[in-house]
Short mmCIF file of C-alpha atoms and ligand atoms in Angstrom, two decimals:
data_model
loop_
_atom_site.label_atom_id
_atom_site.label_comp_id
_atom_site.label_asym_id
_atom_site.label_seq_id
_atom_site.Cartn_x
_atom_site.Cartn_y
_atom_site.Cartn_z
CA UNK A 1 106.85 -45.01 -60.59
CA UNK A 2 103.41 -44.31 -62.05
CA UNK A 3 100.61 -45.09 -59.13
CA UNK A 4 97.07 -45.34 -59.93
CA UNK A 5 94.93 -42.70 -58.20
CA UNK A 6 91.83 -43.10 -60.49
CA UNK A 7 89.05 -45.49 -60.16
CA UNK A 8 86.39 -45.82 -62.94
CA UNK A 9 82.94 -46.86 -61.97
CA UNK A 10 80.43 -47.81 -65.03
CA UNK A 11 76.99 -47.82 -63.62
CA UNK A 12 74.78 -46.78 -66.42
CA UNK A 13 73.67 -50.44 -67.34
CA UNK A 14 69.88 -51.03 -67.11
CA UNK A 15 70.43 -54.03 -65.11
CA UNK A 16 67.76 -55.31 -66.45
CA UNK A 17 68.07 -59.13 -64.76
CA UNK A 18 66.76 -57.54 -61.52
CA UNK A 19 63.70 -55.91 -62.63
CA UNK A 20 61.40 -54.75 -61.51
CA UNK A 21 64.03 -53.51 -58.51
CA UNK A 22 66.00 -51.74 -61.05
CA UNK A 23 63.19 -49.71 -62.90
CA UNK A 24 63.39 -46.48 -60.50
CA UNK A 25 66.78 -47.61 -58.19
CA UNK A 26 70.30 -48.44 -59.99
CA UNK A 27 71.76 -51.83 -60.13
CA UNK A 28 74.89 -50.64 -58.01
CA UNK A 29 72.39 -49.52 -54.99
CA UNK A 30 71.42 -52.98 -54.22
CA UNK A 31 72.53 -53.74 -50.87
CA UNK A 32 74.27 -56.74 -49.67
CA UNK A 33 72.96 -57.07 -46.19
CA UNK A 34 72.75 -53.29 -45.50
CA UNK A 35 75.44 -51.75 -48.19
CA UNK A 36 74.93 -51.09 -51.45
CA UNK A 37 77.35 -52.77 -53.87
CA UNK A 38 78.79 -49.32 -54.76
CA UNK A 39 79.97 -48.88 -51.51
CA UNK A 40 82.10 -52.19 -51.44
CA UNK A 41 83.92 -51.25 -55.07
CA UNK A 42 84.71 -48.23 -53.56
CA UNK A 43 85.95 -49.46 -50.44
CA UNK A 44 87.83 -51.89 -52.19
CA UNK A 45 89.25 -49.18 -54.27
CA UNK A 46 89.94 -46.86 -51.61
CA UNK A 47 92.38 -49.76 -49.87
CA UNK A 48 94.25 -49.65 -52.86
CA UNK A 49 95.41 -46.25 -52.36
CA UNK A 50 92.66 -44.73 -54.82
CA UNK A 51 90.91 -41.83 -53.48
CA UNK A 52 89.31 -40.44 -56.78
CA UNK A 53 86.34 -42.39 -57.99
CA UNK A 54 84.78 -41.65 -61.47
CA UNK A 55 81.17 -43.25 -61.46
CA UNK A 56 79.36 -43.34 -64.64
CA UNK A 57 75.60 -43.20 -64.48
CA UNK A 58 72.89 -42.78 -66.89
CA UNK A 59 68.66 -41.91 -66.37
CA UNK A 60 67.48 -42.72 -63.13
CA UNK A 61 70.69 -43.23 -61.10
CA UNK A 62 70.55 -39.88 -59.28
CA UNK A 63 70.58 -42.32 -55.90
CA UNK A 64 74.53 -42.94 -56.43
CA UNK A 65 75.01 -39.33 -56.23
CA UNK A 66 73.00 -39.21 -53.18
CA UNK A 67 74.68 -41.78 -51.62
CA UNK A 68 77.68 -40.10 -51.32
CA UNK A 69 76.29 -36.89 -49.99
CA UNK A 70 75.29 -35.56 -46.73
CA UNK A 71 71.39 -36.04 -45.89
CA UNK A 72 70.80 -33.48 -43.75
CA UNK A 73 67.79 -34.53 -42.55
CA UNK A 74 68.05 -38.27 -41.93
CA UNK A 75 71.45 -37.48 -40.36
CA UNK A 76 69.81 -34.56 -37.76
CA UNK A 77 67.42 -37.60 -36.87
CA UNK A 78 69.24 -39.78 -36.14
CA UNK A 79 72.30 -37.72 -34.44
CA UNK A 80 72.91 -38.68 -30.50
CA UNK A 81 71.02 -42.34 -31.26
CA UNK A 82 72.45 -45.39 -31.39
CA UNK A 83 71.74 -45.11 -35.22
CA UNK A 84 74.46 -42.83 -36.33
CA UNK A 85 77.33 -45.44 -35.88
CA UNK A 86 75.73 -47.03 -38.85
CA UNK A 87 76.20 -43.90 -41.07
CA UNK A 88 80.52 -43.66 -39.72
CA UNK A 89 81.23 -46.10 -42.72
CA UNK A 90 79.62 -43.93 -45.43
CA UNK A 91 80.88 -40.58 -44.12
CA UNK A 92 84.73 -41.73 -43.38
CA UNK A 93 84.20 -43.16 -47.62
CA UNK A 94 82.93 -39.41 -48.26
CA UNK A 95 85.51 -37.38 -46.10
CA UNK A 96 88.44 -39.60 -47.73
CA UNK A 97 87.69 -40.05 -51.21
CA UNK A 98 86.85 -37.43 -54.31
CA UNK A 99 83.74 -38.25 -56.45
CA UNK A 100 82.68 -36.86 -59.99
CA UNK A 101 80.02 -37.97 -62.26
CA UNK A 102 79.37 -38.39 -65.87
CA UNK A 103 76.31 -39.71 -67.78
CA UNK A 104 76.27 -42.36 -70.36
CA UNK A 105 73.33 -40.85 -72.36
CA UNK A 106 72.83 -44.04 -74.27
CA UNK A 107 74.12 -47.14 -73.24
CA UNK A 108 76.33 -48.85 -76.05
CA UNK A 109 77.85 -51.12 -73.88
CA UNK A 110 81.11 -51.23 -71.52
CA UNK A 111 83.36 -50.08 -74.16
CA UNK A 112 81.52 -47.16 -74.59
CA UNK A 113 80.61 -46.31 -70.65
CA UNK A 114 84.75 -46.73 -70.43
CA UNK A 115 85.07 -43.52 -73.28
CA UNK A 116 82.33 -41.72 -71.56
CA UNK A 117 84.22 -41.83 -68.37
CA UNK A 118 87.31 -40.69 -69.73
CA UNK A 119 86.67 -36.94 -69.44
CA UNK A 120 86.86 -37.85 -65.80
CA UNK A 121 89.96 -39.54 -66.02
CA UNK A 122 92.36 -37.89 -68.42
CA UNK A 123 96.01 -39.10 -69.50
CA UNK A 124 96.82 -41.45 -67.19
CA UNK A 125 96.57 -45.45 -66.24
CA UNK A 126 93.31 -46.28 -64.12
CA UNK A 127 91.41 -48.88 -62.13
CA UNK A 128 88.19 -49.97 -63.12
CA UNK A 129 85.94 -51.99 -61.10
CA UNK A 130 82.27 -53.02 -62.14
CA UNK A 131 80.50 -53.04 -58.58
CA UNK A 132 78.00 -55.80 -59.62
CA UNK A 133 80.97 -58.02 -59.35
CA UNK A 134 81.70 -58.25 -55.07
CA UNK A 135 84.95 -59.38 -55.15
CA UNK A 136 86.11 -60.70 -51.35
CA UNK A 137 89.21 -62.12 -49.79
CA UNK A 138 89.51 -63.82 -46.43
CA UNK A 139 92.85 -62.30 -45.52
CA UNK A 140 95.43 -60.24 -46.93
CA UNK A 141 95.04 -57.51 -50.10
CA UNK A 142 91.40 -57.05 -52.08
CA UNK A 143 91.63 -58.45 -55.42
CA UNK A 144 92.20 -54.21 -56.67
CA UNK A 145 95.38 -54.00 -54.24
CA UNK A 146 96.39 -57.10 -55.73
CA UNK A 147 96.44 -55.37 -59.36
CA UNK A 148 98.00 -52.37 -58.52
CA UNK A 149 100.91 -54.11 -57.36
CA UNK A 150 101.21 -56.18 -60.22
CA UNK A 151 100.70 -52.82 -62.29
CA UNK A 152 103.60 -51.37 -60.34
CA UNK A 153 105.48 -54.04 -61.89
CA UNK A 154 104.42 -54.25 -65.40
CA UNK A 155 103.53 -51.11 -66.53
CA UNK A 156 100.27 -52.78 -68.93
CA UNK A 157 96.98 -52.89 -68.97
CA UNK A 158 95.53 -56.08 -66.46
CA UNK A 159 92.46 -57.75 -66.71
CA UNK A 160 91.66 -59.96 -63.61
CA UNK A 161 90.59 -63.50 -64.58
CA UNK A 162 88.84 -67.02 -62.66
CA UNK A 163 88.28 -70.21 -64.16
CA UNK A 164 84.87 -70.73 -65.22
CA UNK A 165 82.38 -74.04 -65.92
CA UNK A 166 83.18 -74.44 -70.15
CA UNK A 167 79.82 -74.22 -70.31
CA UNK A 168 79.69 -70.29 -68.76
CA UNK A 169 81.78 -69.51 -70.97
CA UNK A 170 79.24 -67.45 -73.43
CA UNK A 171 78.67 -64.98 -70.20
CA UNK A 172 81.96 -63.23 -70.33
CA UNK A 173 84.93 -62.03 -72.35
CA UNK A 174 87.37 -65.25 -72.54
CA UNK A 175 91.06 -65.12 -73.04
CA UNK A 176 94.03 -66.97 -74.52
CA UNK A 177 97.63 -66.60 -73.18
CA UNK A 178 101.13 -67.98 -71.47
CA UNK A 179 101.64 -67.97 -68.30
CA UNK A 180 104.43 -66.29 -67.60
CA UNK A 181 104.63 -66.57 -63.50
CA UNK A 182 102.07 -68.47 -61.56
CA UNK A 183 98.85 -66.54 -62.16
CA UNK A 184 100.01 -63.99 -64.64
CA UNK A 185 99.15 -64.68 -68.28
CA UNK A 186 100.50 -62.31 -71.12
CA UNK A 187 97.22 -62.25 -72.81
CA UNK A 188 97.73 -62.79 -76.35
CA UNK A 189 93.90 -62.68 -78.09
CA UNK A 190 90.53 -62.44 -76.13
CA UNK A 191 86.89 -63.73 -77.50
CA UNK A 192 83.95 -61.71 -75.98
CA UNK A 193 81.43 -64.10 -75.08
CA UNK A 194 81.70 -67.14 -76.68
CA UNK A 195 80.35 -70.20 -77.38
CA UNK A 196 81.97 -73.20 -75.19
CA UNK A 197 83.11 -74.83 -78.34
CA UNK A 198 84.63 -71.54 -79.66
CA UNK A 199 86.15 -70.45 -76.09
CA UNK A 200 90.29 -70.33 -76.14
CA UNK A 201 90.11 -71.18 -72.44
CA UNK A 202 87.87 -71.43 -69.94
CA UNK A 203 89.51 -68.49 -68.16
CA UNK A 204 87.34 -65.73 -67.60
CA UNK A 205 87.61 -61.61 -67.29
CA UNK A 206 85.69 -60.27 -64.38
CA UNK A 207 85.00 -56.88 -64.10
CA UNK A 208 88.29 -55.35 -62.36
CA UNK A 209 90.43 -54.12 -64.83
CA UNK A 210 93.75 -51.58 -64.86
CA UNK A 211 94.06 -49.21 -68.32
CA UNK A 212 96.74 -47.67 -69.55
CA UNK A 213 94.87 -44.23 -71.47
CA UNK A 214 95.57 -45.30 -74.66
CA UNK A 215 92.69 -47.30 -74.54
CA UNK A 216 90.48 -44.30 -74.98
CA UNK A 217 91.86 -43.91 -78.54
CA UNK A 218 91.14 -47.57 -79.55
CA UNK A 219 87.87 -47.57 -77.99
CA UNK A 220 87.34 -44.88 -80.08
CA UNK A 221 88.76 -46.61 -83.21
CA UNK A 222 87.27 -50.16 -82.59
CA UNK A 223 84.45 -50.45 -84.51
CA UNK A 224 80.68 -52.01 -82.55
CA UNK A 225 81.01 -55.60 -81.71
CA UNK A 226 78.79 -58.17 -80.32
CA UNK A 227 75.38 -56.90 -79.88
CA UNK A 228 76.05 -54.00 -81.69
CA UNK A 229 77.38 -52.81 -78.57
CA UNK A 230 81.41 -51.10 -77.66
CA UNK A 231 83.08 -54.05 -76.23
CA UNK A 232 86.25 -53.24 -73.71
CA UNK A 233 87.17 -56.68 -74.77
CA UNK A 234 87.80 -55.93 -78.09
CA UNK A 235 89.76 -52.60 -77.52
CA UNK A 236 92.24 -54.45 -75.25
CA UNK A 237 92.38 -57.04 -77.83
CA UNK A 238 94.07 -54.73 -79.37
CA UNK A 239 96.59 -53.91 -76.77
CA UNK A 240 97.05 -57.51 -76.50
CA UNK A 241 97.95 -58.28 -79.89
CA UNK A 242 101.15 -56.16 -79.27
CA UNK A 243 101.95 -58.23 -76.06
CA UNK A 244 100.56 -55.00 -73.73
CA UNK A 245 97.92 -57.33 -71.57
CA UNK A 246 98.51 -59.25 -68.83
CA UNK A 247 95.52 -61.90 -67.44
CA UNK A 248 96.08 -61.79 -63.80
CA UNK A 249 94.33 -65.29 -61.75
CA UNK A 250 93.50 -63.06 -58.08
CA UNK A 251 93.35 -64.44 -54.77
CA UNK A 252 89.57 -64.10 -53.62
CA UNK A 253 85.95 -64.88 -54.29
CA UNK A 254 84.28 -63.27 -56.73
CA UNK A 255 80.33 -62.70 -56.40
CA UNK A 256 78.05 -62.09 -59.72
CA UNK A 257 76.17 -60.11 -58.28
CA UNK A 258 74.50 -58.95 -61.48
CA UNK A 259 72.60 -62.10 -61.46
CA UNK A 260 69.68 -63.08 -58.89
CA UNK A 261 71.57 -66.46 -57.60
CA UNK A 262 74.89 -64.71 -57.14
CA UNK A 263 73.18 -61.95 -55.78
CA UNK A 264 71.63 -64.24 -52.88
CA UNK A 265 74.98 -66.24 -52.62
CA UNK A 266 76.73 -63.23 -51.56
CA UNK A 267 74.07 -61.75 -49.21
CA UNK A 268 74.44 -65.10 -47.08
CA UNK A 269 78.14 -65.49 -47.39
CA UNK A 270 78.15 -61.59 -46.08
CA UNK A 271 75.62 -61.79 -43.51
CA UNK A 272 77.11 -65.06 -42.14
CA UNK A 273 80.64 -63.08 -41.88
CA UNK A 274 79.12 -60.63 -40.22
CA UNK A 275 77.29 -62.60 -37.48
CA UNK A 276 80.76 -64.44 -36.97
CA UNK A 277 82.75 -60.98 -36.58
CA UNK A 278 79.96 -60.24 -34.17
CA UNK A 279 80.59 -62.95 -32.22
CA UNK A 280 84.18 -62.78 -31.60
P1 UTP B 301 76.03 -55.84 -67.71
O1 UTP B 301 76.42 -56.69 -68.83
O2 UTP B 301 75.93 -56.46 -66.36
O3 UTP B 301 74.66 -55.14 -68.13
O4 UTP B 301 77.05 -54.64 -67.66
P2 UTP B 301 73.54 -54.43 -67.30
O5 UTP B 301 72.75 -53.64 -68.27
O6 UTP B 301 74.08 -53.64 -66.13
O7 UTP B 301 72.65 -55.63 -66.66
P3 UTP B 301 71.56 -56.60 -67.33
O8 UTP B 301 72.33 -57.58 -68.16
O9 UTP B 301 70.59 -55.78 -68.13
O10 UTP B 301 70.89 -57.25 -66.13
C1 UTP B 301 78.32 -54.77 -67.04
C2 UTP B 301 78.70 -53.45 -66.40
O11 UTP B 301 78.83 -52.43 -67.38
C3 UTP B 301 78.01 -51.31 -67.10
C4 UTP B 301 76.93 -51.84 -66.18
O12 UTP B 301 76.42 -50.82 -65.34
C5 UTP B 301 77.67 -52.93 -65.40
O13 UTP B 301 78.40 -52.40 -64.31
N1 UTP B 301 77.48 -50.77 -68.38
C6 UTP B 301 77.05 -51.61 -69.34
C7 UTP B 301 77.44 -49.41 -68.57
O14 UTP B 301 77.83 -48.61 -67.69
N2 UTP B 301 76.97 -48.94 -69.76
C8 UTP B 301 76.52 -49.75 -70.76
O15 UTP B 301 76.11 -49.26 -71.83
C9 UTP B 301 76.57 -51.13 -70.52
#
């Protein structure tokens, strides 16, 4: 059985709703509470058995590299205080998992960041998980886990999906399927950012996906979509015309942390968790 050991991090977006925090300091370094969103996706990944993580930056995102490194300096300071407990999390991530990098030198979208990264991925299905989305459950597997179960079963590219407001619709890449079990569509065409009265559904991709490598290839043969920019959306499109795409409804809350109000929604659902966990 194929397992997914690869986890594919695009991070070179300008993330330009959060300006000016993002001018000098990535998107993915924002911190809910005190960890930066990078962090969680790889945690998340990291539960699901993944211990290689890909990370695509671009100008200006040296502070992802640096956050997986040793700090020599800060860590001397701080070693023998009651400080360095709050550095265990970060070094158990760095002891366990791999981490290479690749820059997007010019940002042409997701579809794009996705080929860029594939030199670090190579000929084989992988994860991808966009860290501005903080995706959370309250008990049993992360939403990632959840996938690479349901890859172990169907052997095809998965998108994770939620229901949206009809009217959110024009945000994010909307599909149109069966459902073949409770939860699991077989995706059969996909609209990137619609209109609400051209949406096929109101059900939403968020930004975990699995990929089986031949979506390298398409990317590569799909010509520039909306915005001019590469669109994952319509590479998998074509995967899904051929029945190879499977819409999966996870069990969890997903955060947009990419924009300011989702951003503040999950800093107090976190730091309320937190202060609970505390408690007990
Ligand atoms: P977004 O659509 O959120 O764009 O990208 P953005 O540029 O990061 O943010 P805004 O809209 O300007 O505020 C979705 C994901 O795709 C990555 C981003 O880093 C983010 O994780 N991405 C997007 C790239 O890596 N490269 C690109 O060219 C575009």
């Amino acid at each position: 059985m194929t397992v997914i050991k690869k986890c594919l991090f695009p991070a070179a977006g300008y993330g330009t709703r959060f300006l000016p925090a993002t001018k000098a300091m990535p998107k993915e370094m924002l911190p809910i509470v005190t960890k930066p969103l990078i962090q969680y996706g790889v945690e998340e990944a990291m539960e699901a058995g993944i211990t290689d993580m890909a990370i695509v930056t671009g100008r200006g995102k040296r502070a992802l590299e640096d956050h997986f490194d040793i700090s020599y300096e800060l860590e001397h300071q701080i070693a023998g205080s009651d400080k360095e407990s709050l550095l265990s999390g970060t070094r158990e991530v760095m002891e366990q998992c791999n981490f290479s990098y690749t820059r997007q030198v010019e940002m042409k979208g997701l579809g794009h960041a996705i080929l860029v990264g594939g030199r670090l991925i190579g000929p084989e299905p992988f994860a991808v998980i966009l860290a501005d989305d903080y995706c959370v459950t309250e008990s049993g597997d992360g939403v990632l886990t959840q996938m690479v179960k349901l890859y172990a079963q169907y052997q095809c590219s998965i998108v994770a999906i939620e229901e949206v407001p009809k009217d959110e619709t024009y945000k994010y890449g909307v599909i149109e399927g069966t459902e073949e079990a409770e939860g699991i569509f077989r995706i059969s065409n996909m609209v990137e950012k619609p209109a609400p009265e051209d949406a096929p559904s109101n059900l939403a991709i968020i930004g975990r996906y699995i990929l089986t490598p031949d979506i390298f290839q398409i990317i590569e043969e799909t010509p520039p979509g909306k915005n001019g920019e590469m669109q994952i959306t319509d590479a998998l499109l074509a995967q899904a015309k051929q029945g190879r795409v499977i819409g999966y409804k996870f069990r969890g809350r997903r955060f947009d942390c990419g924009s300011v109000a989702g951003f503040i929604d999950a800093t107090n659902y976190t730091y309320q968790k937190e202060q609970e966990q505390a408690k007990e």
